[in-house]
JSON list of C-alpha atoms in Angstrom, two decimals:
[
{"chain": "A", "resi": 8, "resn": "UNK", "atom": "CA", "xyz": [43.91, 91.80, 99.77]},
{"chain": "A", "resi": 9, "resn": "UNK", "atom": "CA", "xyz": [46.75, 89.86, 101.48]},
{"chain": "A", "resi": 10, "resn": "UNK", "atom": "CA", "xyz": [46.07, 89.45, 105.35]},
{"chain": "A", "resi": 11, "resn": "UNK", "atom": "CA", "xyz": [49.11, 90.09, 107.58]},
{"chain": "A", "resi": 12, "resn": "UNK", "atom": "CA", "xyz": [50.16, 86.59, 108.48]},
{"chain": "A", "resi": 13, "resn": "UNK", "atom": "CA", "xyz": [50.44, 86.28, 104.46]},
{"chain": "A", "resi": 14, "resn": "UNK", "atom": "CA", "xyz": [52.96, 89.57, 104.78]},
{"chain": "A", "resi": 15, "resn": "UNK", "atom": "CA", "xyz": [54.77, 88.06, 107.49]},
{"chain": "A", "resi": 16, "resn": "UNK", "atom": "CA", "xyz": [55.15, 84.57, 105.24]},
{"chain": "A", "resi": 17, "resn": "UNK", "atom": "CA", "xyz": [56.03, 86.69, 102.11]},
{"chain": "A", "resi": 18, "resn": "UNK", "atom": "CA", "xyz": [59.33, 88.09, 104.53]},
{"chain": "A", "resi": 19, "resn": "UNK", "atom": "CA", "xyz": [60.05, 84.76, 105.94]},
{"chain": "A", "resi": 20, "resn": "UNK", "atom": "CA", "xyz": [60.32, 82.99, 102.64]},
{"chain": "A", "resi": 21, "resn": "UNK", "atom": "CA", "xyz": [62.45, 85.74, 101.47]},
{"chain": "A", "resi": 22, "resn": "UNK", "atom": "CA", "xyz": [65.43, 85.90, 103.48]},
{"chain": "A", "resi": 23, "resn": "UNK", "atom": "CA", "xyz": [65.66, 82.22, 102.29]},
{"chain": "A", "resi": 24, "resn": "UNK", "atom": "CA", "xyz": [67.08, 84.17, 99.24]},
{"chain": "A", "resi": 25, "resn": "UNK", "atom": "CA", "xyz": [69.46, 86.81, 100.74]},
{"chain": "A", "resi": 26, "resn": "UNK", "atom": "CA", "xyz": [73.39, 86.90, 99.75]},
{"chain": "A", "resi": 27, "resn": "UNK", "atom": "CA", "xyz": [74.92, 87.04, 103.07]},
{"chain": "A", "resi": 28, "resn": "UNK", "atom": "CA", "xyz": [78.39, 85.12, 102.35]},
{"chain": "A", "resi": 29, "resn": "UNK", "atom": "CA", "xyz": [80.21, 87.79, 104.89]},
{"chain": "A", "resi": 30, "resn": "UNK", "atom": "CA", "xyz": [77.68, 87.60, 107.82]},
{"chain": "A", "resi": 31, "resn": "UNK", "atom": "CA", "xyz": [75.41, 84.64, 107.29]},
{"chain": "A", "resi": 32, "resn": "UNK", "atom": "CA", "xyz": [72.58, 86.83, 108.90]},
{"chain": "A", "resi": 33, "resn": "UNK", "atom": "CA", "xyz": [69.68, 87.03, 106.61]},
{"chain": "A", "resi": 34, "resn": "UNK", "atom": "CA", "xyz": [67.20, 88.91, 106.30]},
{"chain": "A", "resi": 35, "resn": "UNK", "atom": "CA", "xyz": [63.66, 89.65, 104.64]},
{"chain": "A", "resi": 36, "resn": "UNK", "atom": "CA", "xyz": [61.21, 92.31, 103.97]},
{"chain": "A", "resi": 37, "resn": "UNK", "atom": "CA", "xyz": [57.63, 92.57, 102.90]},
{"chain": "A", "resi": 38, "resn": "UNK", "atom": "CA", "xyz": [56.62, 96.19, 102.07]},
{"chain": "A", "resi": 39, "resn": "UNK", "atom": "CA", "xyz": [52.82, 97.03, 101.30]},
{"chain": "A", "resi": 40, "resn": "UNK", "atom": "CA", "xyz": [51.91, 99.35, 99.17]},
{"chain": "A", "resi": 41, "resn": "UNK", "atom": "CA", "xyz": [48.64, 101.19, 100.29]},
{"chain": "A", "resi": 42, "resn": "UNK", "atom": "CA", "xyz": [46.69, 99.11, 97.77]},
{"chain": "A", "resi": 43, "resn": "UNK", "atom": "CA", "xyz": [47.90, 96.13, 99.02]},
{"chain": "A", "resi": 44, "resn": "UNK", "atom": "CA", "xyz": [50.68, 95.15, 96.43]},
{"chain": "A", "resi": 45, "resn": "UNK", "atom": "CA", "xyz": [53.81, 93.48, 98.36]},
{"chain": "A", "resi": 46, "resn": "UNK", "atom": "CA", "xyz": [57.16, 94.12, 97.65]},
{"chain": "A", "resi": 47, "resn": "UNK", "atom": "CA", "xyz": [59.76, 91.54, 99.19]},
{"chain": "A", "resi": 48, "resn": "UNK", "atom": "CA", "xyz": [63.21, 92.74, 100.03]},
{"chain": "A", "resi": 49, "resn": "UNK", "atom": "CA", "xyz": [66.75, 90.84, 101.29]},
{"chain": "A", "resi": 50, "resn": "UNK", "atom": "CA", "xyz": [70.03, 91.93, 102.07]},
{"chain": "A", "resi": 51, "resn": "UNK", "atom": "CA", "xyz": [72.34, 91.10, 99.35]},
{"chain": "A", "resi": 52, "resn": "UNK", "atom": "CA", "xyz": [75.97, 91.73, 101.14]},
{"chain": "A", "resi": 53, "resn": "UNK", "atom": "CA", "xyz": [79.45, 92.99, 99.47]},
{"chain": "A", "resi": 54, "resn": "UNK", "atom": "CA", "xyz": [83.03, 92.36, 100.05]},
{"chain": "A", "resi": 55, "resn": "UNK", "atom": "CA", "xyz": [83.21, 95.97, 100.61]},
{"chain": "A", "resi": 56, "resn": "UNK", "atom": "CA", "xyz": [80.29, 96.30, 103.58]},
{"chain": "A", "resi": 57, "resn": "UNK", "atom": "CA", "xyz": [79.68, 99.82, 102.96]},
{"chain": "A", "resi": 58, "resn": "UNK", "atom": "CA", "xyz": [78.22, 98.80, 99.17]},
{"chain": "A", "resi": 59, "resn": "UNK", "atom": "CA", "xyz": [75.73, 96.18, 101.57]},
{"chain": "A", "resi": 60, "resn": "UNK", "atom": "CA", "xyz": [72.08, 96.81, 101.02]},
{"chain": "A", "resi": 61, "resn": "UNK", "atom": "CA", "xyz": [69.68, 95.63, 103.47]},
{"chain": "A", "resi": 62, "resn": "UNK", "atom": "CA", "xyz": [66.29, 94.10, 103.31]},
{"chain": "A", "resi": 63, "resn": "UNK", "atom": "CA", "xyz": [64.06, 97.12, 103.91]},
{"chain": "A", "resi": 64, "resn": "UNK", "atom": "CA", "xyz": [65.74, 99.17, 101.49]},
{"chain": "A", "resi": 65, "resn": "UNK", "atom": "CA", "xyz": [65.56, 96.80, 99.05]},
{"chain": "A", "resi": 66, "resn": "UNK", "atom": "CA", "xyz": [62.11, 95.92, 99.27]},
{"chain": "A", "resi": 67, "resn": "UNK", "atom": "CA", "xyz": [61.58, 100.32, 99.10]},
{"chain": "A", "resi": 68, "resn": "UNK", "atom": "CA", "xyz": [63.50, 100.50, 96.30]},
{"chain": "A", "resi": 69, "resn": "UNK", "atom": "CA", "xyz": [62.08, 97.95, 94.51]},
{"chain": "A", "resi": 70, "resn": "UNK", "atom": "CA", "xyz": [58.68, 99.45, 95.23]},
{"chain": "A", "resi": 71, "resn": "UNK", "atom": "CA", "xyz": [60.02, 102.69, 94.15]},
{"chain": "A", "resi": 72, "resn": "UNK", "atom": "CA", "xyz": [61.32, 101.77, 91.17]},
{"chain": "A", "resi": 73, "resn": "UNK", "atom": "CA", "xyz": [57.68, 100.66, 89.84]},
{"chain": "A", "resi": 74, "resn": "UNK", "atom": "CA", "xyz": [55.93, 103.53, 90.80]},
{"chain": "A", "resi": 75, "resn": "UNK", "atom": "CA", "xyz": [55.08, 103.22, 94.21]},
{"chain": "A", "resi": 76, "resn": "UNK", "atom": "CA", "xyz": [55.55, 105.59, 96.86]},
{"chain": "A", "resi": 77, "resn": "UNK", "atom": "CA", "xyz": [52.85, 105.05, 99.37]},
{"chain": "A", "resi": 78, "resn": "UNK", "atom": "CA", "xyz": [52.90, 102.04, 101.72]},
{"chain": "A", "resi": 79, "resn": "UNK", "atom": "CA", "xyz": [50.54, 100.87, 104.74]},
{"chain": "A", "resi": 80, "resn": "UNK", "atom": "CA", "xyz": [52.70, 98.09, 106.43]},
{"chain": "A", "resi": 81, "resn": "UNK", "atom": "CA", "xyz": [56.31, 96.75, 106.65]},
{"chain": "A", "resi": 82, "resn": "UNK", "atom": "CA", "xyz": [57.03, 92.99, 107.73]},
{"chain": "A", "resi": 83, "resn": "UNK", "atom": "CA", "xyz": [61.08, 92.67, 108.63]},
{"chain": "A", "resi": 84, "resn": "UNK", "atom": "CA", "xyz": [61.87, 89.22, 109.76]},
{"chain": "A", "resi": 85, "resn": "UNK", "atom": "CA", "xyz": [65.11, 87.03, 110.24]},
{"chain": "A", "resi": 86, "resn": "UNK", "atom": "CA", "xyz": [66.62, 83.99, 112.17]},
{"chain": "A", "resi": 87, "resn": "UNK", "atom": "CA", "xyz": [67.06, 86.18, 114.99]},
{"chain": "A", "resi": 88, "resn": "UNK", "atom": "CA", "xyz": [65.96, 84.75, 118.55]},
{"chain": "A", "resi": 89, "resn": "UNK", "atom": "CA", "xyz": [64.83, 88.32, 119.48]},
{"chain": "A", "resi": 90, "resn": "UNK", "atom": "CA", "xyz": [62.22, 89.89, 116.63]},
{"chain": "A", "resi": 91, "resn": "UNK", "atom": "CA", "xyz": [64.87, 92.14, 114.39]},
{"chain": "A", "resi": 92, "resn": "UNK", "atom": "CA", "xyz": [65.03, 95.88, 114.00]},
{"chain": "A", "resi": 93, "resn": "UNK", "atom": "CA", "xyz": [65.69, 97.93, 111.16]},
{"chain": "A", "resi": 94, "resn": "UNK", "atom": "CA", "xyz": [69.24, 99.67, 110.95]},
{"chain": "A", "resi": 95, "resn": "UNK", "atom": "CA", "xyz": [69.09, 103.53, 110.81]},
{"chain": "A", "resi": 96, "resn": "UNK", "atom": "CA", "xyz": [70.11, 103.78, 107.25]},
{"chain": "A", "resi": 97, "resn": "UNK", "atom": "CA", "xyz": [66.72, 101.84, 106.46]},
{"chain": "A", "resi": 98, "resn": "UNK", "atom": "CA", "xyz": [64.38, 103.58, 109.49]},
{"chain": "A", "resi": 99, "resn": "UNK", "atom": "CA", "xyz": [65.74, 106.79, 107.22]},
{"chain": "A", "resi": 100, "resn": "UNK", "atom": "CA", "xyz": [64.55, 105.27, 104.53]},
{"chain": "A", "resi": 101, "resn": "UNK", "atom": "CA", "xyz": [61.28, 104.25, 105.19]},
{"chain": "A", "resi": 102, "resn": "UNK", "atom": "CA", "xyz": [60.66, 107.95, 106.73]},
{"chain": "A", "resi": 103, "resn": "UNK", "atom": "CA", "xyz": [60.76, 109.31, 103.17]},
{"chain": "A", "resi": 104, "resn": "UNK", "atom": "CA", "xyz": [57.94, 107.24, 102.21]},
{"chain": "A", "resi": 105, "resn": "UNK", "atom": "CA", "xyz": [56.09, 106.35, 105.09]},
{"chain": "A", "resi": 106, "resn": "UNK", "atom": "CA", "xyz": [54.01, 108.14, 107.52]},
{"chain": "A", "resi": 107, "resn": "UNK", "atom": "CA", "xyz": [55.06, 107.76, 111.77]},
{"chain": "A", "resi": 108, "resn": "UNK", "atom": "CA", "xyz": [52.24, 106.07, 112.56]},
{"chain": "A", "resi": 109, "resn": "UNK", "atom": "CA", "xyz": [52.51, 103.18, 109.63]},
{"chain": "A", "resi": 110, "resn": "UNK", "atom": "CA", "xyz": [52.94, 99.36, 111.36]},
{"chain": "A", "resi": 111, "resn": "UNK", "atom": "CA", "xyz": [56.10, 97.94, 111.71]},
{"chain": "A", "resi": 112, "resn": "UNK", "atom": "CA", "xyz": [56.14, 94.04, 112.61]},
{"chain": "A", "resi": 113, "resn": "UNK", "atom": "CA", "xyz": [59.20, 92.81, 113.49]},
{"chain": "A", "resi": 114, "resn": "UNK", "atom": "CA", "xyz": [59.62, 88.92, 113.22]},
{"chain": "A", "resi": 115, "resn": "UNK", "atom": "CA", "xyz": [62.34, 86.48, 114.63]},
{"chain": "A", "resi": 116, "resn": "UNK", "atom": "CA", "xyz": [62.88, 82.67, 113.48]},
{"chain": "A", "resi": 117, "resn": "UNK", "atom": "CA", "xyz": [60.01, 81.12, 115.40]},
{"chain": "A", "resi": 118, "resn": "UNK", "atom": "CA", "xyz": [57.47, 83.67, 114.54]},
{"chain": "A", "resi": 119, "resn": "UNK", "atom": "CA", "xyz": [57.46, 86.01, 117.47]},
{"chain": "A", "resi": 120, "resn": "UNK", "atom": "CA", "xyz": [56.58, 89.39, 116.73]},
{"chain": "A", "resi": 121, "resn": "UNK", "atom": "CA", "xyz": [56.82, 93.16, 117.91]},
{"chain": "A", "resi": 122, "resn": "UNK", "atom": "CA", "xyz": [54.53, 95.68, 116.99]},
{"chain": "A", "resi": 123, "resn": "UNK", "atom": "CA", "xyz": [55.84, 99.21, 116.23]},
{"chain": "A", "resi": 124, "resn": "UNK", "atom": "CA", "xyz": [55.26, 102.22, 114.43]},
{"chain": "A", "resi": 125, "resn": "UNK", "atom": "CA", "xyz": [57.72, 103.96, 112.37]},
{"chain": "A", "resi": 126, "resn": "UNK", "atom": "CA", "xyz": [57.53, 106.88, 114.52]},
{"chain": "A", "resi": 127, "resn": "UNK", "atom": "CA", "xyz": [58.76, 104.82, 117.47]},
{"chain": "A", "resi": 128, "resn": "UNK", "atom": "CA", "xyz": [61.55, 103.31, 115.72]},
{"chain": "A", "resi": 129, "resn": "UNK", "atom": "CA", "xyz": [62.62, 106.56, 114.21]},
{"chain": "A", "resi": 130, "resn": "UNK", "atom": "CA", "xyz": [61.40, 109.40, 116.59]},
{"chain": "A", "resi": 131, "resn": "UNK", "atom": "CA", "xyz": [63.81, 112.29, 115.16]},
{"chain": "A", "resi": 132, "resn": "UNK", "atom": "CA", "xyz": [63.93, 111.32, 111.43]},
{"chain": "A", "resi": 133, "resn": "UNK", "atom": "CA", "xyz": [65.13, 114.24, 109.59]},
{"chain": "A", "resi": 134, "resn": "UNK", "atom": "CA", "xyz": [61.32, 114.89, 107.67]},
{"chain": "A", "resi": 135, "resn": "UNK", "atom": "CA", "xyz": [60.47, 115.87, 111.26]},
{"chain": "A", "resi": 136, "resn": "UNK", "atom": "CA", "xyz": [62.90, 118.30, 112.62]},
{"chain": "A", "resi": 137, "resn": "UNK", "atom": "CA", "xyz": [62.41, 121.81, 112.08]}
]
């Protein structure tokens, strides 16, 4: 089993490798799946920014796309002097898949990290509204 500095490595290394041409704000993702498997995500940008993916939803659909649908902790780091937050689109996202009280770290470019939980990030996601 990874521990979670390993995670928070894992999302550092990888927005090394996103396309950001437009922006040249990169970002990284390190999903784990409930059995520990890790799924890295980066944004990979378009000309047209609507067809933009970010890092988070990457890393999900990635995950997804293997067979996984149940994760225990998301790393979400970039070179950010404030630790970096998830757009809605991807706090959405992770709502289909994850529970409110799963771990969020958030991660800038020295290493300084928030603590969340899904739930705070997204307290109105549409799975909870009656």
């Amino acid at each position: 089993m990874n521990t979670k500095q390993e995670w928070i490595d894992k999302a550092r290394v990888a927005y090394q490798k996103a396309y950001v041409p437009y922006s040249h704000f990169p970002v990284g993702a390190c999903l784990v799946a409930k059995d520990g498997t890790t799924f890295t995500g980066v944004n990979i940008e378009n000309a047209s920014f609507g067809l933009t993916n970010c890092a988070e939803r990457t890393a999900v659909f990635k995950a997804v796309s293997e067979g996984y649908t149940e994760f225990q902790h998301i790393i979400i780091a970039g070179e950010t002097e404030a630790p970096i937050a998830p757009c809605g689109a991807c706090r959405q996202v992770l709502s289909e898949f994850c529970s409110a009280d799963m771990p969020v770290t958030l991660v800038n470019k020295d290493g300084k990290l928030k603590e969340l939980t899904l739930g705070e990030l997204l307290p109105y996601s549409f799975a909870t509204l009656d």
